[in-house]
Amino acid sequence: MPVGSTQVLIDVIVSLAVPALKVASITANIINLTCQTLANQVLVSGVILETIRQVALATDMVVVQVAALPFSAAVPVPGAVPGEACRVIRAEIEGITVQFVADQLIRQVVVFELEVETAGVLPLPTPQPFSPLFEARPPGTVVFR
């Protein structure tokens, strides 16, 4: 079974619900993964679902909001044939950095790893336990829970 992996970087501006003094934390998961096999590569689409906790500028209260960051990426897989079955065997967030653009806008750079495999017929996946939530705390401090 041909296997390939790649590191993906997403640079995006996210609008905050209220003007914020700071971002307290961000937790994120990669969801809704789909793939399609092409010649020597696999196209992967999905969504990074984030929970952003920010300290409101006016009240100093913590406000929680959800952001969905869609993405698509091409993963090189030498030997992949168009139409073969594919699956994502690993999707792992490696880092999130946050920078304020304005008090209601933040720039996020999200880096994650994708690993895929292809085969004529893939066996059913065995259930895996959920991976730990990823948490990033500005400026660039990363914590796993």
PDB file of C-alpha atoms in Angstrom:
ATOM      1  CA  MET A   1       0.000   0.000   0.000  1.00  0.00           C
ATOM      2  CA  PRO A   2       1.570   3.295  -1.045  1.00  0.00           C
ATOM      3  CA  VAL A   3       1.833   5.781   1.831  1.00  0.00           C
ATOM      4  CA  GLY A   4       2.682   9.477   1.792  1.00  0.00           C
ATOM      5  CA  SER A   5       2.784  12.391   4.185  1.00  0.00           C
ATOM      6  CA  THR A   6       3.117  16.142   4.044  1.00  0.00           C
ATOM      7  CA  GLN A   7       3.168  19.124   6.347  1.00  0.00           C
ATOM      8  CA  VAL A   8       0.495  21.759   5.651  1.00  0.00           C
ATOM      9  CA  LEU A   9       0.538  25.428   6.653  1.00  0.00           C
ATOM     10  CA  ILE A  10      -2.623  27.548   6.742  1.00  0.00           C
ATOM     11  CA  ASP A  11      -2.334  31.327   7.184  1.00  0.00           C
ATOM     12  CA  VAL A  12      -5.759  32.860   7.892  1.00  0.00           C
ATOM     13  CA  ILE A  13      -7.387  35.958   9.382  1.00  0.00           C
ATOM     14  CA  VAL A  14     -10.154  35.138  11.902  1.00  0.00           C
ATOM     15  CA  SER A  15     -12.782  37.640  13.024  1.00  0.00           C
ATOM     16  CA  LEU A  16     -13.441  37.646  16.767  1.00  0.00           C
ATOM     17  CA  ALA A  17     -16.984  37.966  18.146  1.00  0.00           C
ATOM     18  CA  VAL A  18     -16.023  40.924  20.362  1.00  0.00           C
ATOM     19  CA  PRO A  19     -12.962  43.201  20.558  1.00  0.00           C
ATOM     20  CA  ALA A  20     -10.378  41.308  22.604  1.00  0.00           C
ATOM     21  CA  LEU A  21      -7.586  42.230  24.960  1.00  0.00           C
ATOM     22  CA  LYS A  22      -5.878  38.878  24.366  1.00  0.00           C
ATOM     23  CA  VAL A  23      -6.475  35.306  23.253  1.00  0.00           C
ATOM     24  CA  ALA A  24      -6.407  33.111  26.364  1.00  0.00           C
ATOM     25  CA  SER A  25      -6.255  29.772  24.513  1.00  0.00           C
ATOM     26  CA  ILE A  26      -7.181  27.917  21.356  1.00  0.00           C
ATOM     27  CA  THR A  27      -8.076  24.223  21.177  1.00  0.00           C
ATOM     28  CA  ALA A  28      -8.391  22.611  17.768  1.00  0.00           C
ATOM     29  CA  ASN A  29      -9.272  19.312  16.080  1.00  0.00           C
ATOM     30  CA  ILE A  30      -9.198  18.234  12.438  1.00  0.00           C
ATOM     31  CA  ILE A  31     -12.613  16.919  11.334  1.00  0.00           C
ATOM     32  CA  ASN A  32     -14.611  15.940   8.215  1.00  0.00           C
ATOM     33  CA  LEU A  33     -11.630  14.471   6.362  1.00  0.00           C
ATOM     34  CA  THR A  34     -12.191  13.234   2.814  1.00  0.00           C
ATOM     35  CA  CYS A  35      -9.687  12.107   0.198  1.00  0.00           C
ATOM     36  CA  GLN A  36      -9.454  11.408  -3.515  1.00  0.00           C
ATOM     37  CA  THR A  37      -6.640   9.544  -5.273  1.00  0.00           C
ATOM     38  CA  LEU A  38      -4.972  11.009  -8.363  1.00  0.00           C
ATOM     39  CA  ALA A  39      -1.784   9.977 -10.178  1.00  0.00           C
ATOM     40  CA  ASN A  40       1.000   9.906  -7.562  1.00  0.00           C
ATOM     41  CA  GLN A  41      -0.912  12.069  -5.095  1.00  0.00           C
ATOM     42  CA  VAL A  42      -3.951  12.178  -2.835  1.00  0.00           C
ATOM     43  CA  LEU A  43      -6.124  15.251  -2.409  1.00  0.00           C
ATOM     44  CA  VAL A  44      -7.301  15.696   1.186  1.00  0.00           C
ATOM     45  CA  SER A  45     -10.025  18.101   2.321  1.00  0.00           C
ATOM     46  CA  GLY A  46     -11.191  18.794   5.832  1.00  0.00           C
ATOM     47  CA  VAL A  47     -11.945  21.379   8.487  1.00  0.00           C
ATOM     48  CA  ILE A  48      -9.935  22.576  11.461  1.00  0.00           C
ATOM     49  CA  LEU A  49     -12.522  23.184  14.183  1.00  0.00           C
ATOM     50  CA  GLU A  50     -11.270  25.617  16.818  1.00  0.00           C
ATOM     51  CA  THR A  51     -12.556  26.823  20.161  1.00  0.00           C
ATOM     52  CA  ILE A  52     -11.122  30.281  20.815  1.00  0.00           C
ATOM     53  CA  ARG A  53     -11.168  31.693  24.344  1.00  0.00           C
ATOM     54  CA  GLN A  54     -10.508  35.423  24.388  1.00  0.00           C
ATOM     55  CA  VAL A  55     -10.551  38.119  27.066  1.00  0.00           C
ATOM     56  CA  ALA A  56     -13.048  40.843  26.073  1.00  0.00           C
ATOM     57  CA  LEU A  57     -11.534  44.323  25.847  1.00  0.00           C
ATOM     58  CA  ALA A  58     -14.492  46.133  27.465  1.00  0.00           C
ATOM     59  CA  THR A  59     -15.337  43.730  30.314  1.00  0.00           C
ATOM     60  CA  ASP A  60     -12.254  41.536  30.943  1.00  0.00           C
ATOM     61  CA  MET A  61     -14.618  38.528  30.749  1.00  0.00           C
ATOM     62  CA  VAL A  62     -13.632  35.379  28.869  1.00  0.00           C
ATOM     63  CA  VAL A  63     -15.642  34.958  25.667  1.00  0.00           C
ATOM     64  CA  VAL A  64     -15.706  31.599  23.865  1.00  0.00           C
ATOM     65  CA  GLN A  65     -16.310  31.243  20.146  1.00  0.00           C
ATOM     66  CA  VAL A  66     -15.940  28.513  17.553  1.00  0.00           C
ATOM     67  CA  ALA A  67     -14.154  28.943  14.224  1.00  0.00           C
ATOM     68  CA  ALA A  68     -14.107  26.508  11.303  1.00  0.00           C
ATOM     69  CA  LEU A  69     -11.104  26.701   8.965  1.00  0.00           C
ATOM     70  CA  PRO A  70     -11.620  24.619   5.794  1.00  0.00           C
ATOM     71  CA  PHE A  71      -8.548  23.344   3.950  1.00  0.00           C
ATOM     72  CA  SER A  72      -7.448  21.217   1.003  1.00  0.00           C
ATOM     73  CA  ALA A  73      -3.997  19.760   0.465  1.00  0.00           C
ATOM     74  CA  ALA A  74      -2.218  17.517  -2.019  1.00  0.00           C
ATOM     75  CA  VAL A  75      -0.187  14.727  -0.406  1.00  0.00           C
ATOM     76  CA  PRO A  76       2.472  13.150  -2.641  1.00  0.00           C
ATOM     77  CA  VAL A  77       2.072   9.355  -2.751  1.00  0.00           C
ATOM     78  CA  PRO A  78       4.453   7.708  -5.240  1.00  0.00           C
ATOM     79  CA  GLY A  79       2.687   4.835  -6.983  1.00  0.00           C
ATOM     80  CA  ALA A  80      -0.857   6.063  -6.308  1.00  0.00           C
ATOM     81  CA  VAL A  81      -3.277   5.336  -9.154  1.00  0.00           C
ATOM     82  CA  PRO A  82      -6.374   7.448  -9.957  1.00  0.00           C
ATOM     83  CA  GLY A  83      -9.531   5.895  -8.526  1.00  0.00           C
ATOM     84  CA  GLU A  84      -7.790   3.774  -5.864  1.00  0.00           C
ATOM     85  CA  ALA A  85      -9.277   3.755  -2.381  1.00  0.00           C
ATOM     86  CA  CYS A  86      -7.597   6.135   0.045  1.00  0.00           C
ATOM     87  CA  ARG A  87      -7.758   7.073   3.688  1.00  0.00           C
ATOM     88  CA  VAL A  88      -6.122   9.517   6.047  1.00  0.00           C
ATOM     89  CA  ILE A  89      -4.214   7.516   8.644  1.00  0.00           C
ATOM     90  CA  ARG A  90      -2.911  10.523  10.595  1.00  0.00           C
ATOM     91  CA  ALA A  91      -3.943  14.178  10.823  1.00  0.00           C
ATOM     92  CA  GLU A  92      -2.110  15.938  13.624  1.00  0.00           C
ATOM     93  CA  ILE A  93      -1.893  19.630  14.495  1.00  0.00           C
ATOM     94  CA  GLU A  94       1.708  20.569  15.249  1.00  0.00           C
ATOM     95  CA  GLY A  95       1.380  24.255  16.074  1.00  0.00           C
ATOM     96  CA  ILE A  96      -0.840  27.342  16.084  1.00  0.00           C
ATOM     97  CA  THR A  97       0.512  30.868  16.330  1.00  0.00           C
ATOM     98  CA  VAL A  98      -1.694  33.894  16.930  1.00  0.00           C
ATOM     99  CA  GLN A  99      -1.060  37.559  16.201  1.00  0.00           C
ATOM    100  CA  PHE A 100      -3.493  40.464  16.599  1.00  0.00           C
ATOM    101  CA  VAL A 101      -4.173  42.429  13.407  1.00  0.00           C
ATOM    102  CA  ALA A 102      -6.810  44.609  15.136  1.00  0.00           C
ATOM    103  CA  ASP A 103      -8.736  44.213  18.397  1.00  0.00           C
ATOM    104  CA  GLN A 104     -11.367  42.120  16.580  1.00  0.00           C
ATOM    105  CA  LEU A 105      -9.091  40.344  14.060  1.00  0.00           C
ATOM    106  CA  ILE A 106      -6.381  37.757  14.629  1.00  0.00           C
ATOM    107  CA  ARG A 107      -3.940  36.211  12.177  1.00  0.00           C
ATOM    108  CA  GLN A 108      -3.439  32.494  12.739  1.00  0.00           C
ATOM    109  CA  VAL A 109      -0.805  30.256  11.266  1.00  0.00           C
ATOM    110  CA  VAL A 110      -1.767  26.598  11.704  1.00  0.00           C
ATOM    111  CA  VAL A 111       0.748  23.849  10.896  1.00  0.00           C
ATOM    112  CA  PHE A 112      -0.357  20.222  10.707  1.00  0.00           C
ATOM    113  CA  GLU A 113       0.797  16.877   9.349  1.00  0.00           C
ATOM    114  CA  LEU A 114      -1.248  14.628   7.041  1.00  0.00           C
ATOM    115  CA  GLU A 115      -0.419  10.979   6.352  1.00  0.00           C
ATOM    116  CA  VAL A 116      -2.444   8.992   3.817  1.00  0.00           C
ATOM    117  CA  GLU A 117      -2.447   5.546   2.256  1.00  0.00           C
ATOM    118  CA  THR A 118      -3.953   4.117  -0.916  1.00  0.00           C
ATOM    119  CA  ALA A 119      -4.902   0.602  -1.968  1.00  0.00           C
ATOM    120  CA  GLY A 120      -7.225  -1.195  -4.327  1.00  0.00           C
ATOM    121  CA  VAL A 121      -9.339  -2.234  -1.335  1.00  0.00           C
ATOM    122  CA  LEU A 122      -8.660  -0.891   2.149  1.00  0.00           C
ATOM    123  CA  PRO A 123      -9.563  -2.884   5.272  1.00  0.00           C
ATOM    124  CA  LEU A 124     -12.013  -1.323   7.695  1.00  0.00           C
ATOM    125  CA  PRO A 125     -10.170   0.916  10.157  1.00  0.00           C
ATOM    126  CA  THR A 126      -9.951  -0.203  13.768  1.00  0.00           C
ATOM    127  CA  PRO A 127     -11.429   2.279  16.228  1.00  0.00           C
ATOM    128  CA  GLN A 128      -8.766   4.573  17.691  1.00  0.00           C
ATOM    129  CA  PRO A 129      -9.034   6.587  20.894  1.00  0.00           C
ATOM    130  CA  PHE A 130      -9.391  10.318  20.486  1.00  0.00           C
ATOM    131  CA  SER A 131      -6.104  12.179  20.345  1.00  0.00           C
ATOM    132  CA  PRO A 132      -5.444  14.795  23.023  1.00  0.00           C
ATOM    133  CA  LEU A 133      -6.776  18.242  22.365  1.00  0.00           C
ATOM    134  CA  PHE A 134      -4.201  20.650  21.052  1.00  0.00           C
ATOM    135  CA  GLU A 135      -3.940  23.945  22.829  1.00  0.00           C
ATOM    136  CA  ALA A 136      -1.912  27.014  21.878  1.00  0.00           C
ATOM    137  CA  ARG A 137      -1.390  29.982  24.137  1.00  0.00           C
ATOM    138  CA  PRO A 138       0.084  33.188  22.772  1.00  0.00           C
ATOM    139  CA  PRO A 139       2.837  34.024  22.173  1.00  0.00           C
ATOM    140  CA  GLY A 140       3.473  30.607  20.633  1.00  0.00           C
ATOM    141  CA  THR A 141       3.364  28.560  23.864  1.00  0.00           C
ATOM    142  CA  VAL A 142       2.068  25.073  23.082  1.00  0.00           C
ATOM    143  CA  VAL A 143       0.461  22.722  25.620  1.00  0.00           C
ATOM    144  CA  PHE A 144      -1.043  19.245  25.228  1.00  0.00           C
ATOM    145  CA  ARG A 145      -3.783  18.171  27.640  1.00  0.00           C
TER     146      ARG A 145
END
